[in-house]
mmCIF file of C-alpha atoms in Angstrom:
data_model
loop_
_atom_site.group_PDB
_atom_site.id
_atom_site.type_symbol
_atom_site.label_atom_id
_atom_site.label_comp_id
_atom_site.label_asym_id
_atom_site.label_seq_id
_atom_site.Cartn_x
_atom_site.Cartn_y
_atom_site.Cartn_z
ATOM 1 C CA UNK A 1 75.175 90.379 43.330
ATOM 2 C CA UNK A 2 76.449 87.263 43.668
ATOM 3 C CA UNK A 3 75.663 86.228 40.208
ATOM 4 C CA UNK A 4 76.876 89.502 39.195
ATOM 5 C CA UNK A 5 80.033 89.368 40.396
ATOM 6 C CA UNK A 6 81.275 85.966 39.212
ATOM 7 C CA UNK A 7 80.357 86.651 35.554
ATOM 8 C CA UNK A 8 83.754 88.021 34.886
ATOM 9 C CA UNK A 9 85.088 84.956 36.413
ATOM 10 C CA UNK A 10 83.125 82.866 34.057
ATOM 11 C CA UNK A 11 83.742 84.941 30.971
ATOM 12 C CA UNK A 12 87.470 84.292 31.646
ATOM 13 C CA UNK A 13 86.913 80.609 32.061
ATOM 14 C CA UNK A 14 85.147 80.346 28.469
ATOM 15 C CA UNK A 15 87.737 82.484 27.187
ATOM 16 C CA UNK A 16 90.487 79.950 28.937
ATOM 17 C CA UNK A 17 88.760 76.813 27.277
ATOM 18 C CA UNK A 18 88.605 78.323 23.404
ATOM 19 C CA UNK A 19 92.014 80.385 23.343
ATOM 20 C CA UNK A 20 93.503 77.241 22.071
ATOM 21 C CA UNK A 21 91.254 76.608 19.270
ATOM 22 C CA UNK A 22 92.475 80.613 17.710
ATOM 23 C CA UNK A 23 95.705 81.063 15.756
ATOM 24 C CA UNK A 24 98.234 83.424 17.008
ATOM 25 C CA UNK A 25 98.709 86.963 16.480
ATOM 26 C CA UNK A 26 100.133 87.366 12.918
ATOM 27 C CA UNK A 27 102.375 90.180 13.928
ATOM 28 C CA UNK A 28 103.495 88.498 16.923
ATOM 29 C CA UNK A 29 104.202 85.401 14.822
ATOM 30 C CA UNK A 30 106.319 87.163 11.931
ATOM 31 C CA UNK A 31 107.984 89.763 14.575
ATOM 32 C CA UNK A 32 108.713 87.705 17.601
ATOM 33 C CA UNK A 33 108.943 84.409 16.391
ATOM 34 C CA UNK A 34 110.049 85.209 12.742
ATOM 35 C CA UNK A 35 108.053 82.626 11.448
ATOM 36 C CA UNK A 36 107.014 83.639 7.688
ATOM 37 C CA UNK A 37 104.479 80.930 6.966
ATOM 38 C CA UNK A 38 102.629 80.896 10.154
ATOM 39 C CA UNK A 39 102.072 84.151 10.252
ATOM 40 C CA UNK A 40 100.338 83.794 6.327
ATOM 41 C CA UNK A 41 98.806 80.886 7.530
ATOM 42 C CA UNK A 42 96.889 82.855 10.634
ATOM 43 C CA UNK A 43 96.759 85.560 8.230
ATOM 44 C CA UNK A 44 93.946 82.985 6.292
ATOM 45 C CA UNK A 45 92.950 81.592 9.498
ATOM 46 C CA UNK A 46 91.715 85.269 10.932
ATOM 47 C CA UNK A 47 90.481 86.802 7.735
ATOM 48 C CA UNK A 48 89.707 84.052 5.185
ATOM 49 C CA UNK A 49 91.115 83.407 1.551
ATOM 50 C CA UNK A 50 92.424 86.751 0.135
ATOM 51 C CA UNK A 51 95.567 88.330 -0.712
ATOM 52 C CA UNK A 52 97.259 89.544 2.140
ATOM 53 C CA UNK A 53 100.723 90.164 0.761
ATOM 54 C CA UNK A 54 100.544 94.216 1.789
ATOM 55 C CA UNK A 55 99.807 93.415 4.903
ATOM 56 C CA UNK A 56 102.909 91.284 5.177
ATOM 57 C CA UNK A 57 105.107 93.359 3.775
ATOM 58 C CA UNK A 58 103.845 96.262 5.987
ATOM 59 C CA UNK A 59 104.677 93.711 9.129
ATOM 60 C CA UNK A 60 108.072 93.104 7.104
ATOM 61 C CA UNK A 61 108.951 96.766 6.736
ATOM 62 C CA UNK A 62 108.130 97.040 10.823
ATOM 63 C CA UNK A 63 110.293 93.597 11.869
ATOM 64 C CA UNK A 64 113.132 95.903 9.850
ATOM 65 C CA UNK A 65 112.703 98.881 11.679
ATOM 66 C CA UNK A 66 112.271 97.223 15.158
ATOM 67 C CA UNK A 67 115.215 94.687 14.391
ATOM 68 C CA UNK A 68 117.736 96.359 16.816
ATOM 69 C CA UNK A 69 115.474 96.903 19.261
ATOM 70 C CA UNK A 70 115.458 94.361 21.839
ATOM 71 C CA UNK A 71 112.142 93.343 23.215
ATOM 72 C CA UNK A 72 111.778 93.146 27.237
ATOM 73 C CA UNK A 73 109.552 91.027 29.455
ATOM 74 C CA UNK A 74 107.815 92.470 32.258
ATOM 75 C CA UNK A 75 110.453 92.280 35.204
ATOM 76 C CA UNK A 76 112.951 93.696 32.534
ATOM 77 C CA UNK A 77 110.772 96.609 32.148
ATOM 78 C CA UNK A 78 110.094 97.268 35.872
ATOM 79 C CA UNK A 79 113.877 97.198 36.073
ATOM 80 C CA UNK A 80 113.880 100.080 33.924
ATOM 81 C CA UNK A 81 115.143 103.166 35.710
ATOM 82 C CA UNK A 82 113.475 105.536 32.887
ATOM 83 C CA UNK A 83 110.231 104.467 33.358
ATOM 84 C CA UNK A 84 110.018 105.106 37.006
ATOM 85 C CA UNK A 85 108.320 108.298 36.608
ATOM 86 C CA UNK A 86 105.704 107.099 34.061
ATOM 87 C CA UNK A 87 105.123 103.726 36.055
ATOM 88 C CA UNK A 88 104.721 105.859 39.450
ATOM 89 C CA UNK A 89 102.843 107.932 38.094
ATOM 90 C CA UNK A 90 100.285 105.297 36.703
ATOM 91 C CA UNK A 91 100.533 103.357 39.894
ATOM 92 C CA UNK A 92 99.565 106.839 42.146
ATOM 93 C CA UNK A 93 96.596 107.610 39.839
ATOM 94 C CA UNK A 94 95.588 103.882 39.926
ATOM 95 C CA UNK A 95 95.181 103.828 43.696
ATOM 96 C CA UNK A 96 93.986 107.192 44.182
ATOM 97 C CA UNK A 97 90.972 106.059 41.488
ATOM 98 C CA UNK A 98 90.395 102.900 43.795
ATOM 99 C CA UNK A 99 90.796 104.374 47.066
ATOM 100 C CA UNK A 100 88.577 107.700 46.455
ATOM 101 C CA UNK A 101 85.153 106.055 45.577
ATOM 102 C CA UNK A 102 84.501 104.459 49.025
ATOM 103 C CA UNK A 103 85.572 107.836 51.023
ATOM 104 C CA UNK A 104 83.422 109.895 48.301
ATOM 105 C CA UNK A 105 80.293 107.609 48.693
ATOM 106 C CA UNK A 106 80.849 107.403 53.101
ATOM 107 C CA UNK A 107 81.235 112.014 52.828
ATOM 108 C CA UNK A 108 78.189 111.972 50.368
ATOM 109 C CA UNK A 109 75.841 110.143 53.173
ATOM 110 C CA UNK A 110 74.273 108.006 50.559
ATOM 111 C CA UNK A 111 71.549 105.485 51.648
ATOM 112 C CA UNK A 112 72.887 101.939 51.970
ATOM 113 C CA UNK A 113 69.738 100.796 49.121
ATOM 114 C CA UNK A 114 71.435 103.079 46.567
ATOM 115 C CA UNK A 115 75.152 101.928 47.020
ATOM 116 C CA UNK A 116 74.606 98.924 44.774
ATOM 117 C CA UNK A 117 73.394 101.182 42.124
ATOM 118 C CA UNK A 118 76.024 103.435 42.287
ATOM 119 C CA UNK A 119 78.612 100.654 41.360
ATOM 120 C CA UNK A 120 76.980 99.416 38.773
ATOM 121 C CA UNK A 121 77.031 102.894 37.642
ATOM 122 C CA UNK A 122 80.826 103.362 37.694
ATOM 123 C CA UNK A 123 81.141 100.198 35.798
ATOM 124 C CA UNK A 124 78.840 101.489 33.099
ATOM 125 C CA UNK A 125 80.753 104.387 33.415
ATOM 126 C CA UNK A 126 83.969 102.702 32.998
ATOM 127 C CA UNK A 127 82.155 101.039 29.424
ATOM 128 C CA UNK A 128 81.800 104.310 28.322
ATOM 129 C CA UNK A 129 84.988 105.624 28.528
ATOM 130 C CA UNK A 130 86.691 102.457 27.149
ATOM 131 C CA UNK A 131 84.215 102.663 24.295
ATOM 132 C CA UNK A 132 84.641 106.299 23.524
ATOM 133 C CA UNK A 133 88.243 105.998 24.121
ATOM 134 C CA UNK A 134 88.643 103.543 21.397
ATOM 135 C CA UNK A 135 86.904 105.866 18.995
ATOM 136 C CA UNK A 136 87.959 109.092 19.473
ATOM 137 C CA UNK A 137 92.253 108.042 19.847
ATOM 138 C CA UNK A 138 92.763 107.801 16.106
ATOM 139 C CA UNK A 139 91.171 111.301 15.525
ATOM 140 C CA UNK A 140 93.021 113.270 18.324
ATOM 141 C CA UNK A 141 96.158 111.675 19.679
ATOM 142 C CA UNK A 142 97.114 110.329 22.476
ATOM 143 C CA UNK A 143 98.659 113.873 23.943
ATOM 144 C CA UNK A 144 95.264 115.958 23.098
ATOM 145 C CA UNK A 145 93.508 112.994 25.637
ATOM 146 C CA UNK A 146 96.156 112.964 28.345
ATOM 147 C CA UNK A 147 96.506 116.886 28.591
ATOM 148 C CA UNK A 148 92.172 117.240 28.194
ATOM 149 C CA UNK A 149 91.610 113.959 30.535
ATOM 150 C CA UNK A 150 93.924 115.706 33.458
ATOM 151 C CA UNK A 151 92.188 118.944 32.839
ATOM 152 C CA UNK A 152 88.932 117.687 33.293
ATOM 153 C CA UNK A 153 89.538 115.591 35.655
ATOM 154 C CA UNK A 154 91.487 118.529 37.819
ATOM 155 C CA UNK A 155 87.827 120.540 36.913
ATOM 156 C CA UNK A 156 86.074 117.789 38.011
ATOM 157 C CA UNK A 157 87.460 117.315 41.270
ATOM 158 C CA UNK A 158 87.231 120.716 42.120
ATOM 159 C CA UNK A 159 83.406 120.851 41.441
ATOM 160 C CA UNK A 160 83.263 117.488 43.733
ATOM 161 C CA UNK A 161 85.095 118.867 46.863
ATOM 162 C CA UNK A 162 82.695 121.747 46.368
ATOM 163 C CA UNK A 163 80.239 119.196 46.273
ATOM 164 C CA UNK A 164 80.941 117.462 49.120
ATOM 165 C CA UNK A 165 81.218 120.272 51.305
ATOM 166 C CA UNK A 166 78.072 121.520 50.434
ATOM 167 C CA UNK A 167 76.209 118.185 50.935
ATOM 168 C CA UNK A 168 75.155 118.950 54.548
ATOM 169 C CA UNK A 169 73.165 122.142 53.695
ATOM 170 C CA UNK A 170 71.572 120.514 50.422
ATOM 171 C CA UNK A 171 70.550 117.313 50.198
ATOM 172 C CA UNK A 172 70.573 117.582 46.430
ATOM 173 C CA UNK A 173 74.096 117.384 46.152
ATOM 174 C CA UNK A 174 75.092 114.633 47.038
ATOM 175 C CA UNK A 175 73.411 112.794 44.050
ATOM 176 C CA UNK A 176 75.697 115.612 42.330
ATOM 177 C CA UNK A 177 78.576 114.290 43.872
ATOM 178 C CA UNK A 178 77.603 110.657 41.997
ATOM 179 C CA UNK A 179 77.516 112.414 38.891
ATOM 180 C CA UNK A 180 80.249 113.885 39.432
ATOM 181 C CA UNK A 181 82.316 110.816 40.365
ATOM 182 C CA UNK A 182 81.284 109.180 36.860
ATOM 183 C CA UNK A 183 82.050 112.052 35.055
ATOM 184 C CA UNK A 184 85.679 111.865 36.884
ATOM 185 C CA UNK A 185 86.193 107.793 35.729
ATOM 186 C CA UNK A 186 84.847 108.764 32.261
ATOM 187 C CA UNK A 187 87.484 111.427 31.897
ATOM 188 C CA UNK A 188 89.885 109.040 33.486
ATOM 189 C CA UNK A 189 89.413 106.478 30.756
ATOM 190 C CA UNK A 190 88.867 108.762 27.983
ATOM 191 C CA UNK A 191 92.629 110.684 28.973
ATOM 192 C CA UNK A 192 95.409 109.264 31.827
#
């Protein structure tokens, strides 16, 4: 587990040592630093020799719509008194995703053997999500996902408290209640 857990830590560090050796972002270089030629040059860095001049001018036609709007860092946006309810929102569903798991897995009774499976199987849960995510957005919108992630999620939790509370009279269901929890982080990532 040890292993295990410090392979994130060493995928970062491999990440930290070649970052320097990629371009930049072309968009970020023609939008935020308005610089025409780097961005062309990246442009044949990223993607090879080519023609990439509707690209460009579909990044030009974007720097002129954006061109009033001012671009804010992090703290400015935290500052932001409209996105209080969005932020505390994200923030509420964040912790209640991080703080349910362990009180789910002590109600279930599971056997100490099996815990180690069962995270492993909310991070391949996680992979799914992020994975279907990514290919389903494009198709459906991002308001179809939020409004079907809730609603699943809402059906989800339902069947899980039922779950739980019927966990001392069949031992069966508590290995539902798993399920369960990796349907609910599935539905998280594919929606909120």
């Amino acid at each position: 587990w040890n292993v295990l857990l410090s392979f994130p830590g060493l995928v970062a560090l491999i990440q930290l040592l070649f970052l320097p050796f990629f371009p930049e972002s072309p968009p970020y270089l023609l939008l935020q630093k308005g610089d025409k030629a780097g961005c062309l040059k990246a442009m044949k860095q990223i993607w090879g020799e080519g023609n990439y001049h509707t690209e460009f001018d579909d990044m030009m036609k974007e720097k002129a719509v954006t061109k009033g709007t001012k671009i804010m860092n992090v703290l400015e946006v935290l500052k932001e008194p409209s996105v209080y309810p969005q932020l505390s929102t994200m923030l509420l569903l964040l912790l209640s995703l991080q703080l349910c798991g362990l009180k789910i897995f002590q109600t279930a009774n599971l056997q100490e053997s099996i815990i180690p499976y069962v995270s492993l199987g909310v991070a391949i849960s996680e992979l799914i999500s992020i994975i279907f995510c990514s290919s389903i957005i494009d198709r459906f919108g991002r308001r179809i996902l939020l409004w079907g992630g809730y609603l699943l999620m809402a059906l989800i939790l339902v069947l899980l408290e039922t779950s739980l509370l019927l966990s001392d009279q069949f031992l069966w269901m508590r290995y539902c209640s798993v399920i369960l929890i990796f349907l609910f982080i599935i539905a998280y990532g594919i929606g909120p």
